[in-house]
Amino acid sequence: MALLVDKLRPRSLEALTYHKDLSERLSSLASSADFPHLLFYGPSGAGKKTRILATLRALYGSGVEKIKIDARMFTTSSNRKLEFNIVSSVYHLEITPSDVGTYDRVVIQELLKEVAQTQQVDLGARQRFKVVVINEADGLSRDAQAALRRTMEKYSANVRLILVANSTAGIIAPIRSRTLLVRVPAPTEAEIVDALAKAAKRESWKAVPALNERIARESGRNLRRALLMFEAVYAQHPEPSDKTPIPPPDWEVLIEHVARDIVRERTPAMILAVRAKLYDLLTHCIPATMVIKTLCWKLVGLPEVDDSLKPEVVRWAAFYEHRIRLGSKVIFHLEAFVAKFMRIFEGYLVGMDF
């Protein structure tokens, strides 16, 4: 059974209910003869991917929705085998090179070169180029971004790139200068409330305006998160009221348990116990950077953690988040942050200078 967030996803630019001016500009670009490379950026849950899929549909028609998932094997210069998943249709590919860590350059060089050297085979297609959507572009290594820049220069006749990022800060200047920047702001709380009201009407659920406002506020203006929270509420309480509690996501509850555990007990045995929970989060596709960020805020929100410790906890969370982005074994850096917090907190309890 499809989730509400997937069932209600608009398929066309005209169906998008907010940022109408942005939809109009994208529609104009899709109908023009010279479609540029694009860089979509904005916070999570703002609707970047929805707008990209709607733009692809405007470019190629409904055929772009007939997708398949292929597993490709790449070989590094050290003969290491990399298995990589590609989502594709006849007209486009969607990839996440940052999934292979520091070997993302290999994927960029081999896959994009292969795609860029072949022309569109569908003679009935509206455009003569293929589109490659690159997720988490701000997580690409500098080498991968340099390879991407060369591909953009050499094969622009046969391929267009659509980059997706939360921020342009991690994108090198040569790529930013070769793309049209498309900022997708987070929806306002009022726009989220309106989306939830429409979802309730479509599903024939009881409308509770006050509950919708609470969900919009607690979602942090993340529409995807708001819809997931909305569906969770109605799954547990078919007849909700203004006071119905909003259940947090399971992964967030697990991180809160981790935070309480490492404050309660600071031993090697606890690190091993926490490791199992961290692996559980990673195997359920929760990004390591999201885990460390959420764990940091859960820790500084606990009453046992003194205000004088909070800046130090945030500083080390930022340090290990940077290590996560540079390294390939994310569990090492998550565990290192847990151990560092234990050391800081233990030092505070015994009056040591950390």
PDB file of N, CA, C and O in Angstrom, residues 186-254:
ATOM      1  N   ALA A 186      11.353  26.293   1.498  1.00  0.00           N
ATOM      2  CA  ALA A 186      10.417  25.455   2.248  1.00  0.00           C
ATOM      3  C   ALA A 186       9.032  26.097   2.206  1.00  0.00           C
ATOM      4  O   ALA A 186       8.903  27.321   2.212  1.00  0.00           O
ATOM      5  N   PRO A 187       7.991  25.281   2.145  1.00  0.00           N
ATOM      6  CA  PRO A 187       6.632  25.847   2.174  1.00  0.00           C
ATOM      7  C   PRO A 187       6.357  26.500   3.523  1.00  0.00           C
ATOM      8  O   PRO A 187       6.944  26.116   4.544  1.00  0.00           O
ATOM      9  N   THR A 188       5.469  27.466   3.533  1.00  0.00           N
ATOM     10  CA  THR A 188       5.088  28.099   4.796  1.00  0.00           C
ATOM     11  C   THR A 188       4.189  27.145   5.588  1.00  0.00           C
ATOM     12  O   THR A 188       3.647  26.174   5.042  1.00  0.00           O
ATOM     13  N   GLU A 189       4.007  27.427   6.863  1.00  0.00           N
ATOM     14  CA  GLU A 189       3.123  26.590   7.682  1.00  0.00           C
ATOM     15  C   GLU A 189       1.693  26.629   7.153  1.00  0.00           C
ATOM     16  O   GLU A 189       0.987  25.614   7.174  1.00  0.00           O
ATOM     17  N   ALA A 190       1.274  27.781   6.642  1.00  0.00           N
ATOM     18  CA  ALA A 190      -0.084  27.890   6.092  1.00  0.00           C
ATOM     19  C   ALA A 190      -0.247  27.003   4.861  1.00  0.00           C
ATOM     20  O   ALA A 190      -1.301  26.376   4.665  1.00  0.00           O
ATOM     21  N   GLU A 191       0.796  26.936   4.025  1.00  0.00           N
ATOM     22  CA  GLU A 191       0.738  26.085   2.829  1.00  0.00           C
ATOM     23  C   GLU A 191       0.713  24.607   3.215  1.00  0.00           C
ATOM     24  O   GLU A 191       0.037  23.794   2.566  1.00  0.00           O
ATOM     25  N   ILE A 192       1.430  24.242   4.281  1.00  0.00           N
ATOM     26  CA  ILE A 192       1.400  22.854   4.748  1.00  0.00           C
ATOM     27  C   ILE A 192       0.021  22.509   5.311  1.00  0.00           C
ATOM     28  O   ILE A 192      -0.521  21.428   5.050  1.00  0.00           O
ATOM     29  N   VAL A 193      -0.568  23.438   6.073  1.00  0.00           N
ATOM     30  CA  VAL A 193      -1.922  23.220   6.613  1.00  0.00           C
ATOM     31  C   VAL A 193      -2.909  22.999   5.469  1.00  0.00           C
ATOM     32  O   VAL A 193      -3.777  22.114   5.529  1.00  0.00           O
ATOM     33  N   ASP A 194      -2.780  23.796   4.417  1.00  0.00           N
ATOM     34  CA  ASP A 194      -3.663  23.654   3.258  1.00  0.00           C
ATOM     35  C   ASP A 194      -3.475  22.288   2.592  1.00  0.00           C
ATOM     36  O   ASP A 194      -4.454  21.630   2.206  1.00  0.00           O
ATOM     37  N   ALA A 195      -2.211  21.840   2.472  1.00  0.00           N
ATOM     38  CA  ALA A 195      -1.932  20.529   1.864  1.00  0.00           C
ATOM     39  C   ALA A 195      -2.515  19.400   2.714  1.00  0.00           C
ATOM     40  O   ALA A 195      -3.059  18.424   2.181  1.00  0.00           O
ATOM     41  N   LEU A 196      -2.429  19.522   4.026  1.00  0.00           N
ATOM     42  CA  LEU A 196      -2.977  18.493   4.915  1.00  0.00           C
ATOM     43  C   LEU A 196      -4.503  18.451   4.840  1.00  0.00           C
ATOM     44  O   LEU A 196      -5.111  17.372   4.877  1.00  0.00           O
ATOM     45  N   ALA A 197      -5.126  19.631   4.714  1.00  0.00           N
ATOM     46  CA  ALA A 197      -6.584  19.688   4.597  1.00  0.00           C
ATOM     47  C   ALA A 197      -7.047  18.992   3.309  1.00  0.00           C
ATOM     48  O   ALA A 197      -8.041  18.245   3.308  1.00  0.00           O
ATOM     49  N   LYS A 198      -6.312  19.207   2.228  1.00  0.00           N
ATOM     50  CA  LYS A 198      -6.659  18.560   0.956  1.00  0.00           C
ATOM     51  C   LYS A 198      -6.454  17.048   1.047  1.00  0.00           C
ATOM     52  O   LYS A 198      -7.239  16.268   0.478  1.00  0.00           O
ATOM     53  N   ALA A 199      -5.388  16.638   1.765  1.00  0.00           N
ATOM     54  CA  ALA A 199      -5.135  15.201   1.928  1.00  0.00           C
ATOM     55  C   ALA A 199      -6.257  14.544   2.720  1.00  0.00           C
ATOM     56  O   ALA A 199      -6.717  13.444   2.381  1.00  0.00           O
ATOM     57  N   ALA A 200      -6.715  15.207   3.790  1.00  0.00           N
ATOM     58  CA  ALA A 200      -7.808  14.662   4.601  1.00  0.00           C
ATOM     59  C   ALA A 200      -9.090  14.538   3.782  1.00  0.00           C
ATOM     60  O   ALA A 200      -9.825  13.543   3.884  1.00  0.00           O
ATOM     61  N   LYS A 201      -9.357  15.539   2.950  1.00  0.00           N
ATOM     62  CA  LYS A 201     -10.564  15.515   2.120  1.00  0.00           C
ATOM     63  C   LYS A 201     -10.504  14.376   1.109  1.00  0.00           C
ATOM     64  O   LYS A 201     -11.494  13.667   0.889  1.00  0.00           O
ATOM     65  N   ARG A 202      -9.333  14.183   0.516  1.00  0.00           N
ATOM     66  CA  ARG A 202      -9.186  13.125  -0.489  1.00  0.00           C
ATOM     67  C   ARG A 202      -9.333  11.740   0.132  1.00  0.00           C
ATOM     68  O   ARG A 202      -9.902  10.830  -0.482  1.00  0.00           O
ATOM     69  N   GLU A 203      -8.831  11.570   1.355  1.00  0.00           N
ATOM     70  CA  GLU A 203      -8.894  10.275   2.019  1.00  0.00           C
ATOM     71  C   GLU A 203     -10.178  10.093   2.829  1.00  0.00           C
ATOM     72  O   GLU A 203     -10.357   9.057   3.476  1.00  0.00           O
ATOM     73  N   SER A 204     -11.048  11.122   2.835  1.00  0.00           N
ATOM     74  CA  SER A 204     -12.307  11.103   3.599  1.00  0.00           C
ATOM     75  C   SER A 204     -12.055  10.928   5.091  1.00  0.00           C
ATOM     76  O   SER A 204     -12.744  10.164   5.778  1.00  0.00           O
ATOM     77  N   TRP A 205     -11.041  11.643   5.592  1.00  0.00           N
ATOM     78  CA  TRP A 205     -10.717  11.625   7.007  1.00  0.00           C
ATOM     79  C   TRP A 205     -11.340  12.834   7.692  1.00  0.00           C
ATOM     80  O   TRP A 205     -11.590  13.862   7.061  1.00  0.00           O
ATOM     81  N   LYS A 206     -11.557  12.706   8.981  1.00  0.00           N
ATOM     82  CA  LYS A 206     -12.107  13.802   9.774  1.00  0.00           C
ATOM     83  C   LYS A 206     -11.151  14.993   9.769  1.00  0.00           C
ATOM     84  O   LYS A 206      -9.969  14.848  10.060  1.00  0.00           O
ATOM     85  N   ALA A 207     -11.652  16.167   9.433  1.00  0.00           N
ATOM     86  CA  ALA A 207     -10.819  17.373   9.385  1.00  0.00           C
ATOM     87  C   ALA A 207     -10.693  17.981  10.777  1.00  0.00           C
ATOM     88  O   ALA A 207     -11.696  18.237  11.439  1.00  0.00           O
ATOM     89  N   VAL A 208      -9.438  18.192  11.207  1.00  0.00           N
ATOM     90  CA  VAL A 208      -9.169  18.808  12.519  1.00  0.00           C
ATOM     91  C   VAL A 208      -8.165  19.944  12.280  1.00  0.00           C
ATOM     92  O   VAL A 208      -6.949  19.716  12.316  1.00  0.00           O
ATOM     93  N   PRO A 209      -8.631  21.172  12.011  1.00  0.00           N
ATOM     94  CA  PRO A 209      -7.720  22.281  11.674  1.00  0.00           C
ATOM     95  C   PRO A 209      -6.636  22.527  12.719  1.00  0.00           C
ATOM     96  O   PRO A 209      -5.472  22.766  12.360  1.00  0.00           O
ATOM     97  N   ALA A 210      -6.976  22.439  13.997  1.00  0.00           N
ATOM     98  CA  ALA A 210      -5.984  22.696  15.047  1.00  0.00           C
ATOM     99  C   ALA A 210      -4.876  21.642  15.024  1.00  0.00           C
ATOM    100  O   ALA A 210      -3.696  21.952  15.263  1.00  0.00           O
ATOM    101  N   LEU A 211      -5.244  20.395  14.739  1.00  0.00           N
ATOM    102  CA  LEU A 211      -4.258  19.319  14.651  1.00  0.00           C
ATOM    103  C   LEU A 211      -3.333  19.554  13.457  1.00  0.00           C
ATOM    104  O   LEU A 211      -2.111  19.369  13.549  1.00  0.00           O
ATOM    105  N   ASN A 212      -3.911  19.975  12.324  1.00  0.00           N
ATOM    106  CA  ASN A 212      -3.104  20.269  11.144  1.00  0.00           C
ATOM    107  C   ASN A 212      -2.088  21.374  11.428  1.00  0.00           C
ATOM    108  O   ASN A 212      -0.937  21.313  10.971  1.00  0.00           O
ATOM    109  N   GLU A 213      -2.511  22.375  12.177  1.00  0.00           N
ATOM    110  CA  GLU A 213      -1.597  23.471  12.520  1.00  0.00           C
ATOM    111  C   GLU A 213      -0.456  22.986  13.399  1.00  0.00           C
ATOM    112  O   GLU A 213       0.692  23.408  13.231  1.00  0.00           O
ATOM    113  N   ARG A 214      -0.752  22.093  14.344  1.00  0.00           N
ATOM    114  CA  ARG A 214       0.302  21.536  15.198  1.00  0.00           C
ATOM    115  C   ARG A 214       1.293  20.712  14.386  1.00  0.00           C
ATOM    116  O   ARG A 214       2.507  20.796  14.584  1.00  0.00           O
ATOM    117  N   ILE A 215       0.772  19.923  13.461  1.00  0.00           N
ATOM    118  CA  ILE A 215       1.649  19.097  12.620  1.00  0.00           C
ATOM    119  C   ILE A 215       2.545  19.991  11.761  1.00  0.00           C
ATOM    120  O   ILE A 215       3.751  19.749  11.638  1.00  0.00           O
ATOM    121  N   ALA A 216       1.964  21.041  11.179  1.00  0.00           N
ATOM    122  CA  ALA A 216       2.745  21.963  10.345  1.00  0.00           C
ATOM    123  C   ALA A 216       3.853  22.619  11.153  1.00  0.00           C
ATOM    124  O   ALA A 216       4.981  22.790  10.668  1.00  0.00           O
ATOM    125  N   ARG A 217       3.539  22.967  12.386  1.00  0.00           N
ATOM    126  CA  ARG A 217       4.532  23.621  13.250  1.00  0.00           C
ATOM    127  C   ARG A 217       5.642  22.649  13.651  1.00  0.00           C
ATOM    128  O   ARG A 217       6.827  22.996  13.605  1.00  0.00           O
ATOM    129  N   GLU A 218       5.266  21.415  14.023  1.00  0.00           N
ATOM    130  CA  GLU A 218       6.248  20.445  14.497  1.00  0.00           C
ATOM    131  C   GLU A 218       7.056  19.828  13.354  1.00  0.00           C
ATOM    132  O   GLU A 218       8.121  19.248  13.589  1.00  0.00           O
ATOM    133  N   SER A 219       6.581  19.935  12.135  1.00  0.00           N
ATOM    134  CA  SER A 219       7.303  19.357  10.996  1.00  0.00           C
ATOM    135  C   SER A 219       8.509  20.177  10.593  1.00  0.00           C
ATOM    136  O   SER A 219       9.336  19.715   9.792  1.00  0.00           O
ATOM    137  N   GLY A 220       8.620  21.398  11.118  1.00  0.00           N
ATOM    138  CA  GLY A 220       9.739  22.251  10.725  1.00  0.00           C
ATOM    139  C   GLY A 220       9.646  22.698   9.275  1.00  0.00           C
ATOM    140  O   GLY A 220      10.676  22.853   8.604  1.00  0.00           O
ATOM    141  N   ARG A 221       8.416  22.875   8.782  1.00  0.00           N
ATOM    142  CA  ARG A 221       8.149  23.301   7.394  1.00  0.00           C
ATOM    143  C   ARG A 221       8.667  22.291   6.374  1.00  0.00           C
ATOM    144  O   ARG A 221       9.029  22.636   5.251  1.00  0.00           O
ATOM    145  N   ASN A 222       8.695  21.032   6.762  1.00  0.00           N
ATOM    146  CA  ASN A 222       9.073  19.940   5.864  1.00  0.00           C
ATOM    147  C   ASN A 222       7.786  19.220   5.470  1.00  0.00           C
ATOM    148  O   ASN A 222       7.183  18.516   6.277  1.00  0.00           O
ATOM    149  N   LEU A 223       7.352  19.414   4.231  1.00  0.00           N
ATOM    150  CA  LEU A 223       6.058  18.882   3.802  1.00  0.00           C
ATOM    151  C   LEU A 223       6.040  17.358   3.807  1.00  0.00           C
ATOM    152  O   LEU A 223       5.042  16.746   4.188  1.00  0.00           O
ATOM    153  N   ARG A 224       7.122  16.730   3.393  1.00  0.00           N
ATOM    154  CA  ARG A 224       7.174  15.262   3.405  1.00  0.00           C
ATOM    155  C   ARG A 224       7.025  14.740   4.833  1.00  0.00           C
ATOM    156  O   ARG A 224       6.241  13.816   5.089  1.00  0.00           O
ATOM    157  N   ARG A 225       7.753  15.345   5.758  1.00  0.00           N
ATOM    158  CA  ARG A 225       7.655  14.930   7.161  1.00  0.00           C
ATOM    159  C   ARG A 225       6.243  15.174   7.697  1.00  0.00           C
ATOM    160  O   ARG A 225       5.692  14.352   8.433  1.00  0.00           O
ATOM    161  N   ALA A 226       5.640  16.311   7.317  1.00  0.00           N
ATOM    162  CA  ALA A 226       4.294  16.638   7.783  1.00  0.00           C
ATOM    163  C   ALA A 226       3.284  15.589   7.317  1.00  0.00           C
ATOM    164  O   ALA A 226       2.415  15.158   8.083  1.00  0.00           O
ATOM    165  N   LEU A 227       3.372  15.155   6.067  1.00  0.00           N
ATOM    166  CA  LEU A 227       2.444  14.158   5.544  1.00  0.00           C
ATOM    167  C   LEU A 227       2.640  12.806   6.229  1.00  0.00           C
ATOM    168  O   LEU A 227       1.662  12.088   6.491  1.00  0.00           O
ATOM    169  N   LEU A 228       3.897  12.453   6.523  1.00  0.00           N
ATOM    170  CA  LEU A 228       4.152  11.201   7.227  1.00  0.00           C
ATOM    171  C   LEU A 228       3.591  11.249   8.652  1.00  0.00           C
ATOM    172  O   LEU A 228       2.998  10.282   9.139  1.00  0.00           O
ATOM    173  N   MET A 229       3.774  12.388   9.330  1.00  0.00           N
ATOM    174  CA  MET A 229       3.218  12.552  10.678  1.00  0.00           C
ATOM    175  C   MET A 229       1.692  12.517  10.637  1.00  0.00           C
ATOM    176  O   MET A 229       1.035  11.900  11.485  1.00  0.00           O
ATOM    177  N   PHE A 230       1.129  13.176   9.632  1.00  0.00           N
ATOM    178  CA  PHE A 230      -0.321  13.233   9.449  1.00  0.00           C
ATOM    179  C   PHE A 230      -0.901  11.832   9.276  1.00  0.00           C
ATOM    180  O   PHE A 230      -1.892  11.458   9.931  1.00  0.00           O
ATOM    181  N   GLU A 231      -0.259  11.024   8.427  1.00  0.00           N
ATOM    182  CA  GLU A 231      -0.737   9.661   8.181  1.00  0.00           C
ATOM    183  C   GLU A 231      -0.580   8.799   9.434  1.00  0.00           C
ATOM    184  O   GLU A 231      -1.444   7.966   9.732  1.00  0.00           O
ATOM    185  N   ALA A 232       0.514   9.002  10.185  1.00  0.00           N
ATOM    186  CA  ALA A 232       0.737   8.226  11.409  1.00  0.00           C
ATOM    187  C   ALA A 232      -0.340   8.521  12.455  1.00  0.00           C
ATOM    188  O   ALA A 232      -0.811   7.613  13.162  1.00  0.00           O
ATOM    189  N   VAL A 233      -0.734   9.791  12.559  1.00  0.00           N
ATOM    190  CA  VAL A 233      -1.779  10.168  13.515  1.00  0.00           C
ATOM    191  C   VAL A 233      -3.086   9.449  13.189  1.00  0.00           C
ATOM    192  O   VAL A 233      -3.729   8.852  14.061  1.00  0.00           O
ATOM    193  N   TYR A 234      -3.490   9.483  11.916  1.00  0.00           N
ATOM    194  CA  TYR A 234      -4.768   8.869  11.535  1.00  0.00           C
ATOM    195  C   TYR A 234      -4.701   7.348  11.562  1.00  0.00           C
ATOM    196  O   TYR A 234      -5.734   6.682  11.708  1.00  0.00           O
ATOM    197  N   ALA A 235      -3.492   6.771  11.412  1.00  0.00           N
ATOM    198  CA  ALA A 235      -3.365   5.317  11.509  1.00  0.00           C
ATOM    199  C   ALA A 235      -3.590   4.852  12.942  1.00  0.00           C
ATOM    200  O   ALA A 235      -4.165   3.784  13.179  1.00  0.00           O
ATOM    201  N   GLN A 236      -3.142   5.660  13.910  1.00  0.00           N
ATOM    202  CA  GLN A 236      -3.283   5.292  15.321  1.00  0.00           C
ATOM    203  C   GLN A 236      -4.589   5.790  15.942  1.00  0.00           C
ATOM    204  O   GLN A 236      -5.092   5.201  16.891  1.00  0.00           O
ATOM    205  N   HIS A 237      -5.118   6.899  15.413  1.00  0.00           N
ATOM    206  CA  HIS A 237      -6.341   7.495  15.965  1.00  0.00           C
ATOM    207  C   HIS A 237      -7.276   7.858  14.810  1.00  0.00           C
ATOM    208  O   HIS A 237      -7.231   8.985  14.297  1.00  0.00           O
ATOM    209  N   PRO A 238      -8.118   6.919  14.365  1.00  0.00           N
ATOM    210  CA  PRO A 238      -9.019   7.200  13.231  1.00  0.00           C
ATOM    211  C   PRO A 238      -9.938   8.398  13.450  1.00  0.00           C
ATOM    212  O   PRO A 238     -10.367   9.033  12.485  1.00  0.00           O
ATOM    213  N   GLU A 239     -10.239   8.743  14.710  1.00  0.00           N
ATOM    214  CA  GLU A 239     -11.067   9.897  15.021  1.00  0.00           C
ATOM    215  C   GLU A 239     -10.273  10.856  15.925  1.00  0.00           C
ATOM    216  O   GLU A 239     -10.540  10.979  17.117  1.00  0.00           O
ATOM    217  N   PRO A 240      -9.280  11.551  15.368  1.00  0.00           N
ATOM    218  CA  PRO A 240      -8.418  12.399  16.198  1.00  0.00           C
ATOM    219  C   PRO A 240      -9.126  13.673  16.652  1.00  0.00           C
ATOM    220  O   PRO A 240     -10.153  14.074  16.091  1.00  0.00           O
ATOM    221  N   SER A 241      -8.540  14.294  17.676  1.00  0.00           N
ATOM    222  CA  SER A 241      -9.059  15.564  18.188  1.00  0.00           C
ATOM    223  C   SER A 241      -7.934  16.584  18.225  1.00  0.00           C
ATOM    224  O   SER A 241      -6.801  16.298  17.814  1.00  0.00           O
ATOM    225  N   ASP A 242      -8.245  17.780  18.738  1.00  0.00           N
ATOM    226  CA  ASP A 242      -7.229  18.824  18.832  1.00  0.00           C
ATOM    227  C   ASP A 242      -6.052  18.399  19.707  1.00  0.00           C
ATOM    228  O   ASP A 242      -4.922  18.838  19.495  1.00  0.00           O
ATOM    229  N   LYS A 243      -6.305  17.550  20.705  1.00  0.00           N
ATOM    230  CA  LYS A 243      -5.284  17.169  21.678  1.00  0.00           C
ATOM    231  C   LYS A 243      -4.595  15.846  21.349  1.00  0.00           C
ATOM    232  O   LYS A 243      -3.767  15.369  22.131  1.00  0.00           O
ATOM    233  N   THR A 244      -4.922  15.248  20.227  1.00  0.00           N
ATOM    234  CA  THR A 244      -4.315  13.959  19.866  1.00  0.00           C
ATOM    235  C   THR A 244      -2.796  14.096  19.759  1.00  0.00           C
ATOM    236  O   THR A 244      -2.299  14.991  19.073  1.00  0.00           O
ATOM    237  N   PRO A 245      -2.032  13.236  20.451  1.00  0.00           N
ATOM    238  CA  PRO A 245      -0.568  13.336  20.375  1.00  0.00           C
ATOM    239  C   PRO A 245      -0.055  12.983  18.982  1.00  0.00           C
ATOM    240  O   PRO A 245      -0.637  12.126  18.292  1.00  0.00           O
ATOM    241  N   ILE A 246       1.026  13.643  18.586  1.00  0.00           N
ATOM    242  CA  ILE A 246       1.640  13.389  17.278  1.00  0.00           C
ATOM    243  C   ILE A 246       2.837  12.479  17.497  1.00  0.00           C
ATOM    244  O   ILE A 246       3.822  12.890  18.125  1.00  0.00           O
ATOM    245  N   PRO A 247       2.775  11.225  17.038  1.00  0.00           N
ATOM    246  CA  PRO A 247       3.888  10.302  17.293  1.00  0.00           C
ATOM    247  C   PRO A 247       5.127  10.686  16.486  1.00  0.00           C
ATOM    248  O   PRO A 247       5.027  10.967  15.286  1.00  0.00           O
ATOM    249  N   PRO A 248       6.298  10.717  17.122  1.00  0.00           N
ATOM    250  CA  PRO A 248       7.529  11.002  16.374  1.00  0.00           C
ATOM    251  C   PRO A 248       7.917   9.790  15.532  1.00  0.00           C
ATOM    252  O   PRO A 248       7.464   8.663  15.809  1.00  0.00           O
ATOM    253  N   PRO A 249       8.765   9.965  14.516  1.00  0.00           N
ATOM    254  CA  PRO A 249       9.218   8.813  13.719  1.00  0.00           C
ATOM    255  C   PRO A 249       9.965   7.815  14.592  1.00  0.00           C
ATOM    256  O   PRO A 249      10.617   8.185  15.567  1.00  0.00           O
ATOM    257  N   ASP A 250       9.889   6.532  14.214  1.00  0.00           N
ATOM    258  CA  ASP A 250      10.541   5.481  14.994  1.00  0.00           C
ATOM    259  C   ASP A 250      12.041   5.718  15.137  1.00  0.00           C
ATOM    260  O   ASP A 250      12.620   5.480  16.200  1.00  0.00           O
ATOM    261  N   TRP A 251      12.679   6.184  14.038  1.00  0.00           N
ATOM    262  CA  TRP A 251      14.129   6.367  14.095  1.00  0.00           C
ATOM    263  C   TRP A 251      14.509   7.486  15.074  1.00  0.00           C
ATOM    264  O   TRP A 251      15.540   7.433  15.741  1.00  0.00           O
ATOM    265  N   GLU A 252      13.633   8.486  15.183  1.00  0.00           N
ATOM    266  CA  GLU A 252      13.904   9.580  16.121  1.00  0.00           C
ATOM    267  C   GLU A 252      13.762   9.105  17.567  1.00  0.00           C
ATOM    268  O   GLU A 252      14.524   9.516  18.452  1.00  0.00           O
ATOM    269  N   VAL A 253      12.795   8.228  17.800  1.00  0.00           N
ATOM    270  CA  VAL A 253      12.618   7.646  19.138  1.00  0.00           C
ATOM    271  C   VAL A 253      13.852   6.821  19.521  1.00  0.00           C
ATOM    272  O   VAL A 253      14.341   6.881  20.656  1.00  0.00           O
ATOM    273  N   LEU A 254      14.378   6.053  18.557  1.00  0.00           N
ATOM    274  CA  LEU A 254      15.556   5.228  18.819  1.00  0.00           C
ATOM    275  C   LEU A 254      16.771   6.093  19.156  1.00  0.00           C
ATOM    276  O   LEU A 254      17.547   5.759  20.057  1.00  0.00           O
TER     277      LEU A 254
END
